Coordinates of C-alpha atoms in Angstrom, one line a residue:
Chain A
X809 CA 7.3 -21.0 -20.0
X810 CA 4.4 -19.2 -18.5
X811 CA 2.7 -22.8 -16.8
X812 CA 5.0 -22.7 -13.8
X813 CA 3.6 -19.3 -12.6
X814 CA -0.1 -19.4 -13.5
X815 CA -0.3 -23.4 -12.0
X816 CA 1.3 -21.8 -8.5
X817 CA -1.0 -19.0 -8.7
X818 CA -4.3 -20.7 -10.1
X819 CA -3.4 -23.4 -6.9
X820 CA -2.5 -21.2 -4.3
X821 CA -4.4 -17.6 -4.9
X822 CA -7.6 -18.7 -6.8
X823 CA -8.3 -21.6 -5.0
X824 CA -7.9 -19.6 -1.7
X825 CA -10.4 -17.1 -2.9
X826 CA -12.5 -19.7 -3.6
X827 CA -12.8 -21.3 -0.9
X828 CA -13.7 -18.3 0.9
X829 CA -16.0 -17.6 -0.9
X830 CA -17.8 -20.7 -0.5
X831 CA -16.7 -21.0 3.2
X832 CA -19.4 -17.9 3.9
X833 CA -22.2 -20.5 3.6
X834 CA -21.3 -22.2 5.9
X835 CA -21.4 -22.3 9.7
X836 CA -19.9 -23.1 12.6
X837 CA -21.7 -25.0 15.5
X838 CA -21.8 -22.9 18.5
X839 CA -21.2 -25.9 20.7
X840 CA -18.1 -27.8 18.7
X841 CA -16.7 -25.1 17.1
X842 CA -17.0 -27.5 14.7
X843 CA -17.5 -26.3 10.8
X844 CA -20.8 -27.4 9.2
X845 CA -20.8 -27.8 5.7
X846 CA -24.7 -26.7 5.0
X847 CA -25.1 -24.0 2.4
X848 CA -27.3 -21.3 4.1
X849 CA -27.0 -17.5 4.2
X850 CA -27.1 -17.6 8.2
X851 CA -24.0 -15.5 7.8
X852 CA -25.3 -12.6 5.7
X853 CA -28.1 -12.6 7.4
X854 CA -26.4 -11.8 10.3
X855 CA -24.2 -8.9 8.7
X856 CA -27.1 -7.0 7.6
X857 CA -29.6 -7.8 10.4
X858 CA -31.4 -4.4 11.3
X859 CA -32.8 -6.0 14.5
X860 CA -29.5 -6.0 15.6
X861 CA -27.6 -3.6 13.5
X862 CA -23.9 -3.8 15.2
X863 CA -22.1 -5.0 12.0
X864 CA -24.1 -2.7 9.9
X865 CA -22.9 0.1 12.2
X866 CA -19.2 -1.2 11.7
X867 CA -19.8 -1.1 7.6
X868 CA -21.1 1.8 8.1
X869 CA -18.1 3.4 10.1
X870 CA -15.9 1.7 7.8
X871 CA -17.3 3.3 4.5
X872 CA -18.0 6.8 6.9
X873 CA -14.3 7.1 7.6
X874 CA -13.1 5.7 4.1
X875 CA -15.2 8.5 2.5
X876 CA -13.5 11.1 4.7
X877 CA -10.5 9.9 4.0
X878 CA -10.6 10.2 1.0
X879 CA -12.0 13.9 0.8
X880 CA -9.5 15.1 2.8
X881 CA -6.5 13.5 0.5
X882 CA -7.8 15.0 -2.2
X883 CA -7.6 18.3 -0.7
X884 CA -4.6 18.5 0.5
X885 CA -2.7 16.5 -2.4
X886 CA -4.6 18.9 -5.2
X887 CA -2.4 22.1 -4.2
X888 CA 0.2 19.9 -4.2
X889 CA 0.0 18.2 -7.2
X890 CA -0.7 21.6 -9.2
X891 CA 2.6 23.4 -7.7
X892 CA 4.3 19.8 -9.1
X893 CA 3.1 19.3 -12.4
X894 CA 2.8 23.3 -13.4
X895 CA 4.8 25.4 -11.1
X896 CA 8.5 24.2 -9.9
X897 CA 11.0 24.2 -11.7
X898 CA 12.0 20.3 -12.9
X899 CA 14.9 20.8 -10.3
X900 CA 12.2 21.2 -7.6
X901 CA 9.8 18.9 -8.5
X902 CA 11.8 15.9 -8.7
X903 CA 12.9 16.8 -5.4
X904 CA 8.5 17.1 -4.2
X905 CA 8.6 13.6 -5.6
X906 CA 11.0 11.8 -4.1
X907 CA 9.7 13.6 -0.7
X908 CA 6.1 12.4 -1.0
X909 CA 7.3 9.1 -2.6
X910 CA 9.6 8.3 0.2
X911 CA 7.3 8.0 3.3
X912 CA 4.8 6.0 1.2
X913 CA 7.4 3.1 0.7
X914 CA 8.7 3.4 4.5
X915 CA 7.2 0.9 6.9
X916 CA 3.1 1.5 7.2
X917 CA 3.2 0.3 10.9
X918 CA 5.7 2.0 11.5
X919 CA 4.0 5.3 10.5
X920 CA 1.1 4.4 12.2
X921 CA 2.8 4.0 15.5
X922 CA 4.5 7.3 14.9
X923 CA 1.1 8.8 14.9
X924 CA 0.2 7.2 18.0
X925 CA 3.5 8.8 19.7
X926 CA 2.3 12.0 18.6
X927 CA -1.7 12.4 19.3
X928 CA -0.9 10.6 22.6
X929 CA -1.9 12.6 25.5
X930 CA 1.2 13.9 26.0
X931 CA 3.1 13.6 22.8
X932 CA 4.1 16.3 20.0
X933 CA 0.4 17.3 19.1
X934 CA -0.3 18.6 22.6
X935 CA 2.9 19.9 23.3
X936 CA 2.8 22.2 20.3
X937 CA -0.7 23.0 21.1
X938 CA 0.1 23.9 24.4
X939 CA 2.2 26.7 23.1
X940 CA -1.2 28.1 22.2
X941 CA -2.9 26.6 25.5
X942 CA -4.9 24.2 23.9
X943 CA -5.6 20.8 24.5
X944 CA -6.6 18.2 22.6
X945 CA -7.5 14.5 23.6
X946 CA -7.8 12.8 20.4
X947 CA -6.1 9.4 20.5
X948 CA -8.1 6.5 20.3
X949 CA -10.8 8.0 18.9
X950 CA -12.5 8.4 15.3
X951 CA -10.4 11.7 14.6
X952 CA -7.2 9.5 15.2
X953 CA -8.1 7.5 12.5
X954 CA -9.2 10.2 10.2
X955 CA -5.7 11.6 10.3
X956 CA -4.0 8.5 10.4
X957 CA -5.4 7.3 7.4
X958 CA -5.4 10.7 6.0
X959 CA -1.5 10.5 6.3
X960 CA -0.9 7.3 5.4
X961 CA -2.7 7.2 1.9
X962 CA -1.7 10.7 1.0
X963 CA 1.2 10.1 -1.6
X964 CA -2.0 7.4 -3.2
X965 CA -3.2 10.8 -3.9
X966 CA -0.9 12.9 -5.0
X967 CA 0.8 10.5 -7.9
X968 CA -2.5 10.6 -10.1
X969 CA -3.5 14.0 -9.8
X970 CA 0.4 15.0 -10.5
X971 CA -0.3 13.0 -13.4
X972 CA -3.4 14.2 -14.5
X973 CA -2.3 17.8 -14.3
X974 CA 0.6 17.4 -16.2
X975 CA -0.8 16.2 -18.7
X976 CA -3.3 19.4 -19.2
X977 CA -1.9 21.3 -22.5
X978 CA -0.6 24.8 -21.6
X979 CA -2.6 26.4 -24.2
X980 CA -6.0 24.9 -23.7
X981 CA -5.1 27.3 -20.4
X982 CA -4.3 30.3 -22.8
X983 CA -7.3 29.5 -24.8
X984 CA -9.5 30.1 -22.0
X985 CA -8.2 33.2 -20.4
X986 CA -8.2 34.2 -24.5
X987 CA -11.8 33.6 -23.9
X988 CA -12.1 36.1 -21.0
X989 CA -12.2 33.3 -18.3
X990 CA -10.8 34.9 -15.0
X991 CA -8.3 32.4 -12.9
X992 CA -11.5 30.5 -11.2
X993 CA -13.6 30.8 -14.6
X994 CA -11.0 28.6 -16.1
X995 CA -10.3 26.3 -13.1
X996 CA -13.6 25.4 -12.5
X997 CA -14.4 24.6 -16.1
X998 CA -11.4 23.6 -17.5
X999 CA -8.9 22.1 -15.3
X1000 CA -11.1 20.6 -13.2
X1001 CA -12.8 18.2 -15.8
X1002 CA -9.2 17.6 -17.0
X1003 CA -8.3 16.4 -13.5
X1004 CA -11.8 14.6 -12.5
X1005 CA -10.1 11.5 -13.5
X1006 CA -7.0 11.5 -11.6
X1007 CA -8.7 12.4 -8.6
X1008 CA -10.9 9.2 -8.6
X1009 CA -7.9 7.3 -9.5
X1010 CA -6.9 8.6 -6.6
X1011 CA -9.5 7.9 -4.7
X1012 CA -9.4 4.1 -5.8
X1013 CA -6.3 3.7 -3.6
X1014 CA -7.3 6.1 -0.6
X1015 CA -11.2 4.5 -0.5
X1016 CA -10.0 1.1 -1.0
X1017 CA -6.6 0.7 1.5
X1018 CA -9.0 2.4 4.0
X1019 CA -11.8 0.0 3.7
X1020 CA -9.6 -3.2 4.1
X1021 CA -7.4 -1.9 7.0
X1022 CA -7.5 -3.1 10.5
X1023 CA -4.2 -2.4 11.6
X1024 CA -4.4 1.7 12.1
X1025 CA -8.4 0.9 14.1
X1026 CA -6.3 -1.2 16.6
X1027 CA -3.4 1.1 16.8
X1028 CA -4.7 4.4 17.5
X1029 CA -8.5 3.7 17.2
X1030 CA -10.4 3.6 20.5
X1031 CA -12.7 0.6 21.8
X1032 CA -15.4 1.5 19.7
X1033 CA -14.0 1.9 16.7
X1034 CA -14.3 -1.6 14.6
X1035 CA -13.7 -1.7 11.4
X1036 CA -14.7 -4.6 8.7
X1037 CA -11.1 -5.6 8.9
X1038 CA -10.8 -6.5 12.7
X1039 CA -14.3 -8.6 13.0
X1040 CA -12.6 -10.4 9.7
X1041 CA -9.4 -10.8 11.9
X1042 CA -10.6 -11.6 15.4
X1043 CA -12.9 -13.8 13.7
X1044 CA -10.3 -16.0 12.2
X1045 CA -7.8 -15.8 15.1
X1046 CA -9.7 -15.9 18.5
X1047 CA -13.0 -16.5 17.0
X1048 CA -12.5 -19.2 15.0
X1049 CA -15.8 -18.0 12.9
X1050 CA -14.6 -18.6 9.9
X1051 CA -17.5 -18.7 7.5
X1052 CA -18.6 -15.1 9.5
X1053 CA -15.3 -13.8 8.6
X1054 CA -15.4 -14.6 5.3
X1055 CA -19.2 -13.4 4.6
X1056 CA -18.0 -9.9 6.0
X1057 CA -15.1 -9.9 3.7
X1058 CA -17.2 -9.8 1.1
X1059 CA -18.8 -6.7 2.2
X1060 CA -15.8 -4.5 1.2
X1061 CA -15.4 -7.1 -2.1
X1062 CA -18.5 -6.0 -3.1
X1063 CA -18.0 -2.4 -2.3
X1064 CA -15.1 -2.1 -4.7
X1065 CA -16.0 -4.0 -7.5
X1066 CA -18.9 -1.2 -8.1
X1067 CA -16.7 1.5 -7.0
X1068 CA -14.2 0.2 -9.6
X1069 CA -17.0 -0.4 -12.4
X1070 CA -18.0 3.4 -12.0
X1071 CA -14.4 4.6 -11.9
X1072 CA -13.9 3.2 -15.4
X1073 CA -16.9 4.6 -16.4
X1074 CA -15.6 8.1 -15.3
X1075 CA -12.5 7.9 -17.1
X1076 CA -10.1 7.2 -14.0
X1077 CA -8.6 4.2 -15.2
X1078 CA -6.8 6.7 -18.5
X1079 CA -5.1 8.7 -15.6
X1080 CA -2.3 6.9 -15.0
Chain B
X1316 CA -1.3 32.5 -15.6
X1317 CA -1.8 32.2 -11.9
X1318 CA -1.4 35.3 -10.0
X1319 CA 1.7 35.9 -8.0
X1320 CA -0.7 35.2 -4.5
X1321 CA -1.8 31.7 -5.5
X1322 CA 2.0 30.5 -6.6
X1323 CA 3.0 31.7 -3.2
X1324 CA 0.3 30.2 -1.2
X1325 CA 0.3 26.5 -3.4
X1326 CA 3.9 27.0 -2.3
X1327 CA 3.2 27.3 1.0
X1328 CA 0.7 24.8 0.8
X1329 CA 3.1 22.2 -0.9
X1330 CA 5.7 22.8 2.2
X1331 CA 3.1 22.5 4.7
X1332 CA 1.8 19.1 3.7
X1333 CA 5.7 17.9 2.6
X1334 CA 6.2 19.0 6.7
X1335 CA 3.1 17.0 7.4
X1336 CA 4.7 13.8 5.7
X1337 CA 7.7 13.9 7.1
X1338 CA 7.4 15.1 10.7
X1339 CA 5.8 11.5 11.6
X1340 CA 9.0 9.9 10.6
X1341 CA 11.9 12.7 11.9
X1342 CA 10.0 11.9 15.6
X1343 CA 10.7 8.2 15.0
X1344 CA 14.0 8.8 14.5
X1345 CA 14.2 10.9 17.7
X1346 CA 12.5 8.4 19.5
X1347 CA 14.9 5.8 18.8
X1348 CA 17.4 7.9 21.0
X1349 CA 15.0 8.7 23.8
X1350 CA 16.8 8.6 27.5
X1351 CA 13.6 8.1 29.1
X1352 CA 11.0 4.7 28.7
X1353 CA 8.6 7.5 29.1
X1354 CA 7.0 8.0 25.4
X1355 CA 6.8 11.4 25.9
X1356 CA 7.5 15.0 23.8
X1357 CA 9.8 16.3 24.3
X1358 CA 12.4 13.2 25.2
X1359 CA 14.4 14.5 28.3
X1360 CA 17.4 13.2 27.0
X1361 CA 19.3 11.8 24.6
X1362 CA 21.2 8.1 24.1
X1363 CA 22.0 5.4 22.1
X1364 CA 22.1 2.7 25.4
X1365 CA 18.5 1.3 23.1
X1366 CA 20.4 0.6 19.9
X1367 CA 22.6 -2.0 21.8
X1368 CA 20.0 -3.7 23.6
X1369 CA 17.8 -3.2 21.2
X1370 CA 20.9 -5.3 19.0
X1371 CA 21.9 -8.3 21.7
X1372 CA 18.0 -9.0 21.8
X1373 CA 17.0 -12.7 21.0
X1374 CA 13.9 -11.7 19.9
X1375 CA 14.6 -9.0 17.4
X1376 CA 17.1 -10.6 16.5
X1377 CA 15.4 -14.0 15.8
X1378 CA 12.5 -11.6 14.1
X1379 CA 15.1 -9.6 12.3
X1380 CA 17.2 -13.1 10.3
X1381 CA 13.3 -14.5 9.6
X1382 CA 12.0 -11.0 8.2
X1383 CA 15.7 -11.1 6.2
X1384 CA 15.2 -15.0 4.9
X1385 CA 11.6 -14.7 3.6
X1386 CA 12.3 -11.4 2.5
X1387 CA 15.2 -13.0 0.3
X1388 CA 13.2 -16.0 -0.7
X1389 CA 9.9 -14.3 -1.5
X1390 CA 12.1 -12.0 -3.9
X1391 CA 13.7 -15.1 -5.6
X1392 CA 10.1 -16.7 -6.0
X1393 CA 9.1 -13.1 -7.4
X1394 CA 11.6 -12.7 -9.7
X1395 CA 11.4 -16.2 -11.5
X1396 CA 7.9 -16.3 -11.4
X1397 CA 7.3 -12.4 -12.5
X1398 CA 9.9 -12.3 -15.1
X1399 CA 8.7 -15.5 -17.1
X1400 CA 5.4 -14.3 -16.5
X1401 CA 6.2 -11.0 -18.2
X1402 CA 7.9 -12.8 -21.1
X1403 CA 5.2 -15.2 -21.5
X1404 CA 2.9 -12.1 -21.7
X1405 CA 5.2 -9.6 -23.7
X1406 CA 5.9 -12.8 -26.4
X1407 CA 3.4 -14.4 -27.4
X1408 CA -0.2 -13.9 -27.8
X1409 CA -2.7 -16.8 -26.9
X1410 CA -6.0 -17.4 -25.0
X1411 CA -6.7 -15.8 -22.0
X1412 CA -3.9 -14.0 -22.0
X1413 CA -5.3 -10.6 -20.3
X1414 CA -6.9 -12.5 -17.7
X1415 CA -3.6 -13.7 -16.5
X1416 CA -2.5 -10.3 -16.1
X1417 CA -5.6 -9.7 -14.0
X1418 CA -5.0 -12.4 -12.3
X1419 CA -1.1 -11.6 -11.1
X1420 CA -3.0 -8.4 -10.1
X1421 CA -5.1 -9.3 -8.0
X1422 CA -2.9 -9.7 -4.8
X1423 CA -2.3 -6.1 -4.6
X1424 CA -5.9 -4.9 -5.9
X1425 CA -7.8 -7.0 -3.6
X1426 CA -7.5 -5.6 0.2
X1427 CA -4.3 -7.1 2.0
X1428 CA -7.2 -8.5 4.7
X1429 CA -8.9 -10.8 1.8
X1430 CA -5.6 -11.8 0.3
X1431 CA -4.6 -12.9 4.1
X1432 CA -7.6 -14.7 5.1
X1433 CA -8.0 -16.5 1.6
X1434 CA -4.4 -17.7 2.1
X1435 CA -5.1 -18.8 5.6
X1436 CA -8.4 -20.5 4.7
X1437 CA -7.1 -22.2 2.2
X1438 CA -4.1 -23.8 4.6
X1439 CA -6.5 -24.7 7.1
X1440 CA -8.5 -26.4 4.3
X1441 CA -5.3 -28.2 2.9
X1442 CA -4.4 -28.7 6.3
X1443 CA -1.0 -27.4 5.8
X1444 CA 0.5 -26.0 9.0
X1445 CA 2.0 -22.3 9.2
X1446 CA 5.6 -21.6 9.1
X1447 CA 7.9 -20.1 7.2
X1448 CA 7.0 -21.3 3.6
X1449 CA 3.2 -20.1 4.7
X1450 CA 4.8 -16.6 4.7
X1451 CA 7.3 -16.7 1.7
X1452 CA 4.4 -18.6 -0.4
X1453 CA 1.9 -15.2 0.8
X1454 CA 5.0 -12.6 0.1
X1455 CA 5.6 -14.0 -3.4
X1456 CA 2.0 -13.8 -3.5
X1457 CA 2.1 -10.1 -3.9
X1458 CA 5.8 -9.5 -4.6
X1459 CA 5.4 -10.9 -8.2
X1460 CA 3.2 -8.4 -9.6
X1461 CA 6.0 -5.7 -8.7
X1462 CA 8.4 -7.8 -10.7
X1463 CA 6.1 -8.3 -13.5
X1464 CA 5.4 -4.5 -14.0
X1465 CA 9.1 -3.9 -13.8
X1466 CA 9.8 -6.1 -16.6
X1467 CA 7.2 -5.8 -18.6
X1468 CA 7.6 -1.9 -18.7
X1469 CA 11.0 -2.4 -19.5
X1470 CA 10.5 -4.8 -22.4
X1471 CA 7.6 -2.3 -23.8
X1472 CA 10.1 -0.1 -24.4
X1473 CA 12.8 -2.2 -25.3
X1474 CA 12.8 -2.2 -29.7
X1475 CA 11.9 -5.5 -30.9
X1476 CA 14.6 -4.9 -33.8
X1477 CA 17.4 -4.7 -31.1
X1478 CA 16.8 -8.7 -30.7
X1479 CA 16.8 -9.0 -34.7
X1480 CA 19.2 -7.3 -35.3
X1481 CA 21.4 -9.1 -32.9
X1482 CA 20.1 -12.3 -34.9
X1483 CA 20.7 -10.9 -38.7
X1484 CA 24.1 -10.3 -36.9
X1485 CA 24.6 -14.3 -36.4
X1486 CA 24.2 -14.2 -33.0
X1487 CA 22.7 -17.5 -31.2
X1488 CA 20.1 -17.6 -28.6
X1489 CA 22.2 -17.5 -26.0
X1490 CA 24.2 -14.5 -26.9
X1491 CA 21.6 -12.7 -27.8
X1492 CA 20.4 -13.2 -24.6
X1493 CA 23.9 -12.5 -22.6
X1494 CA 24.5 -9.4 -25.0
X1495 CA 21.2 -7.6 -25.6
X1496 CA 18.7 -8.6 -23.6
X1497 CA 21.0 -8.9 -20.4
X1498 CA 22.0 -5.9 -20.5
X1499 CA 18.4 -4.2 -21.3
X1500 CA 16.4 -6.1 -18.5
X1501 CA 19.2 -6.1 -15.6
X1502 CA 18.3 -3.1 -14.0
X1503 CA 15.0 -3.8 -14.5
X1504 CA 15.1 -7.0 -12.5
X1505 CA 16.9 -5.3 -9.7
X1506 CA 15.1 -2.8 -9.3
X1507 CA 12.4 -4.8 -9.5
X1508 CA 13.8 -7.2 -6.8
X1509 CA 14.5 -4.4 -4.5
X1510 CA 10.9 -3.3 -4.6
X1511 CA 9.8 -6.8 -3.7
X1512 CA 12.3 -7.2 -0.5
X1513 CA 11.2 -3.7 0.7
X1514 CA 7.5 -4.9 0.1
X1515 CA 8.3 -8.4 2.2
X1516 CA 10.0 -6.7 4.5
X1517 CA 8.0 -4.5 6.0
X1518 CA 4.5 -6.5 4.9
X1519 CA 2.1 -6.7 8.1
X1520 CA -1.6 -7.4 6.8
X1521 CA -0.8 -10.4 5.5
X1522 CA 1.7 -12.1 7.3
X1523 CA -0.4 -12.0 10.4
X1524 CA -2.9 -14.9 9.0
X1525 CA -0.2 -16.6 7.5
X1526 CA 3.1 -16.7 10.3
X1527 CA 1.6 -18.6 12.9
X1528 CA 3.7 -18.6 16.0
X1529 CA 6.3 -16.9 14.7
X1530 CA 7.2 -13.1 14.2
X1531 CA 8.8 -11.3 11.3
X1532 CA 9.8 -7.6 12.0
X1533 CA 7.0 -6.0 11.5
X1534 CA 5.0 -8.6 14.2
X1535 CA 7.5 -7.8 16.6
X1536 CA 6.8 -3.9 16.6
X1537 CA 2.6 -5.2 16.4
X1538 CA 2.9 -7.7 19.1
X1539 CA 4.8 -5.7 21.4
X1540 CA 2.5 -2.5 20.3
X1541 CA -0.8 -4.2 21.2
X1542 CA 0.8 -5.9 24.3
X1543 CA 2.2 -2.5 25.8
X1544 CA 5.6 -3.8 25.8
X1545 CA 9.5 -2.8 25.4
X1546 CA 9.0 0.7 23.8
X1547 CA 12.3 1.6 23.7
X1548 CA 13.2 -1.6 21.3
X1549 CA 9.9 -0.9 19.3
X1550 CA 11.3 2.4 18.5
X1551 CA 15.1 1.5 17.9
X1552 CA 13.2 -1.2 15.4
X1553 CA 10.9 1.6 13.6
X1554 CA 13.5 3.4 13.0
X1555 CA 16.1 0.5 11.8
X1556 CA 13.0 -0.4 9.9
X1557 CA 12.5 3.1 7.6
X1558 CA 16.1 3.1 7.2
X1559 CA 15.8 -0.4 5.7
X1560 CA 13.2 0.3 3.7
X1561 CA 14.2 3.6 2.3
X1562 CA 17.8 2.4 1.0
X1563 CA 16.2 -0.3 -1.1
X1564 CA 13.3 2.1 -2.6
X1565 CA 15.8 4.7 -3.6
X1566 CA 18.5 2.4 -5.1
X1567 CA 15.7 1.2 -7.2
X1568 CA 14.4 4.4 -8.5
X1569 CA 17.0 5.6 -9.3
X1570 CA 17.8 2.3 -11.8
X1571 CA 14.1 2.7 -13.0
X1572 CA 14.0 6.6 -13.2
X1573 CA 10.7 6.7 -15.5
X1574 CA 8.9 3.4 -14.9
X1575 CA 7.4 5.2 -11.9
X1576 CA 7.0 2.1 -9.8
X1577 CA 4.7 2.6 -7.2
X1578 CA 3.7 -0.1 -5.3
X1579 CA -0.4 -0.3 -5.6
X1580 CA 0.4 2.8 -8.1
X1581 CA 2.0 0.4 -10.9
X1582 CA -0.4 -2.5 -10.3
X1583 CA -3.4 -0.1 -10.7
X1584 CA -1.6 1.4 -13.8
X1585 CA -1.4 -2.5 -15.5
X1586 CA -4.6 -3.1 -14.0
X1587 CA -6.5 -0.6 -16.5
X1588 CA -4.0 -1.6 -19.6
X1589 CA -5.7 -4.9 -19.1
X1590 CA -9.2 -3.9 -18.6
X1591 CA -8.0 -1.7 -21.5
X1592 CA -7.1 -4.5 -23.7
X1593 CA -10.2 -6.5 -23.0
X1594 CA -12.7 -3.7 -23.4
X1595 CA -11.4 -3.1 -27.3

């Protein structure tokens, strides 16, 4: 029963992989276009060149803005998380979850794009701001991207904190304030360490989704603002620089798998 | 324990970032009726003119029956392949076993840009040329894993000694199957087939290495984005396309209630059961 689905899968999905992986040996020939089947590391080369560091500077923006990201989900789901999981009322949390589950299922694009209504220069951001007589001009720029991705990966955030929290016993909290612990005493050596692993769970989806993205970085990012993902895409479409496109793939590949390895290390992989 | 200042403010805090969620998708809504082709806040007026062109539209309409077709095939891909996958797994025990759950994982754990250029690397190097089955093969790709969890949850929890019991009770196969194990897994496999249309339907990363020529939904509102083009309609489609995503998502938890299906959420979640299961 199970050969039908593992020979479409081994076929299609692994054999894809691998030959991408096998394809960033080779090259192209700048002339023909034409791909040349000679194993060389031309391609990686290229990618971390300092003499010409462009594509280092992408990674680099890439990771930069993946990392921020992902600090600034965790601070504004960990509030949100701890009103969840130990201070509504079950009434009022279900009703917290189905609100932050909601916009994480609707349309991502279309999220985007509603972002790239409102930072516009004259969209809801500056209207509101107005109010106040301020002005900002913030689309198509890095910060456009921080809150896009901010806001699109939040609810990534929130579910394994929630979890996390929840499942802190209510009297190893009693057991520390028994133990004289003031309120930050006790969050700073008790529930933190608890949580620790649902916030790099966490930060598996919001790191991750951020590093392979080039959708919201040619929405509402601004000329300079490559990521990995859209040298991988315009080097498959109008490129036709295959091999290159897949070496750079790799890059992000790469990044995870240790990111992964030292998540399980740390315990985030029990948070769920 | 916490003091009556930090209850109020995590309150506060909670509504503040719940407001922060949701205002992105209100002004998509209000968009849609937007008098003016002028993207601007506030719209100067309000109508529904968009809606109906938006509607007689050859192109969204053309975009809106393919999204609709390999949204509907992808899901019947997902579901045969997902559920005897997850009986396969839930069954029997045999080599290799975990690192075929890895494997169904990896769609979703891998980012949607490697998934997308693997696919269309490996058409190009099969020399099979994009259309429609490109897309439902890359949908299914990704949609199974959503079925799998679904069913395999649900058969976690599902008593062995329901089937026995069933069988001590001279029930055959068959009835067994129409009577108990119907009945346990239906739900499962529509909610689990819900989750997959929603995911086809409004799937972007992908689908652009693996539609060619043609545009599902979601290309439409891209193409038209990048190109500068036909705002109005882009916005009558957002909206058209939350709403069509939203119905789906609820109906299905509500049928799943405490599987807690998430999309990258519930692979992740199988993801370190199987690492689990290998490590011990």
């Amino acid at each position: 029963m199970l050969v039908p689905p593992v020979a479409v899968f081994l076929v299609v999905y692994v054999g894809s992989l691998s030959v991408l992986f096998v394809s960033s040996f080779w090259t192209v020939d700048s002339f023909s276009g034409k791909l040349e089947h000679i194993w060389n590391v031309g391609n990686f080369r290229t990618i971390f060149s300092t003499a010409d560091p462009t594509y280092l500077r992408i990674a680099g923006r890439t990771v930069g803005i993946a990392a921020a990201v992902t600090v600034t989900d965790a601070i504004l789901a960990f509030p949100l998380a701890y009103f969840m999981a130990r201070i509504a009322r079950p009434r009022t949390r279900t009703l917290v979850f189905v609100l932050v589950l909601l916009p994480l299922w609707s349309s991502y694009l279309v999220r985007v794009y509603a972002w790239r209504l409102i930072l516009s220069n004259d969209g809801a951001l500056n209207w509101a701001l107005g109010g106040i007589g301020l002005h900002l001009n913030i689309a198509y720029t890095n910060w456009a991207m921080w809150i896009v991705f901010s806001y699109v990966w939040l609810p990534f955030m929130v579910l394994p904190v929630y979890s996390a929290l929840e499942r802190i016993p209510d009297n190893f909290l009693e057991a520390s304030a028994d133990l004289g612990a003031r309120g930050w005493r006790t969050f700073s050596s008790v529930v933190l360490p608890l949580v620790l692993p649902g916030l790099i769970a966490g930060s598996i989806f919001s790191f991750s989704l951020t590093l392979g993205d080039y959708i919201t970085p040619s929405l509402v990012g601004g000329a300079g603002s490559n990521f990995i993902g859209n040298v991988v895409y315009e080097n498959v479409g109008v490129n036709a620089n295959v091999p290159f496109a897949a070496a750079f793939a790799t890059v992000p590949v790469l990044i995870m798998a240790v990111y992964l390895s030292v998540a399980r290390r740390l315990g985030a992989f029990e948070a769920f | 324990m916490e003091t009556r200042a930090t209850r109020l403010s995590l309150r506060i805090w909670t509504i503040l970032v719940i407001a922060f969620l949701w205002i992105p998708l209100v002004l998509i809504a209000i968009y849609a009726f937007n008098k003016s082709v002028v993207q601007s806040w506030p719209i100067p007026g309000w109508t529904v003119h968009w809606f109906s062109i938006a509607w007689h539209d050859p192109d969204v309409r053309a975009a809106l029956w393919l999204s609709v077709k390999v949204g509907l095939v992808a899901t019947g891909a997902a579901l045969g392949l997902g559920s005897m996958a997850a009986f396969a797994i839930h069954r029997f025990r045999f080599f290799g076993r975990e690192s075929i759950s890895f494997l169904l994982l990896l769609p979703i754990a891998l980012p949607g840009i490697v998934t997308g250029m693997a696919l269309n690397s490996f058409y190009v190097f099969a020399g099979i040329g994009l259309s429609i089955w490109t897309i439902v093969i890359g949908h299914a790709t990704f949609c199974v894993v959503v079925v799998y969890n679904n069913i395999l949850a649900r058969l976690r929890r599902t008593s062995p000694s329901l089937i026995e019991a069933s069988m001590d009770l001279g029930a055959d196969g068959w009835q067994t199957f129409r009577f108990v194990v119907w009945p346990v897994l239906s739900t499962a496999l529509v909610a689990g087939g819900l989750l997959a249309f929603a995911l086809s339907f409004d799937e972007v990363v992908v689908t652009l290495f693996t539609a060619g020529n043609q545009a599902t939904l979601p290309i439409f509102i891209w193409n038209n984005l990048r190109e500068g083009q036909q705002f109005p309609i882009v916005n009558v489609v957002a909206f058209a396309v939350i709403l069509l995503t939203i119905v789906p998502v609820t109906v299905s938890q509500r049928l799943t209630r405490d599987t807690g299906v998430v999309r990258r959420g519930a692979a992740l979640t199988a993801a370190a059961e199987a690492t689990e299961i290998t490590t011990v």
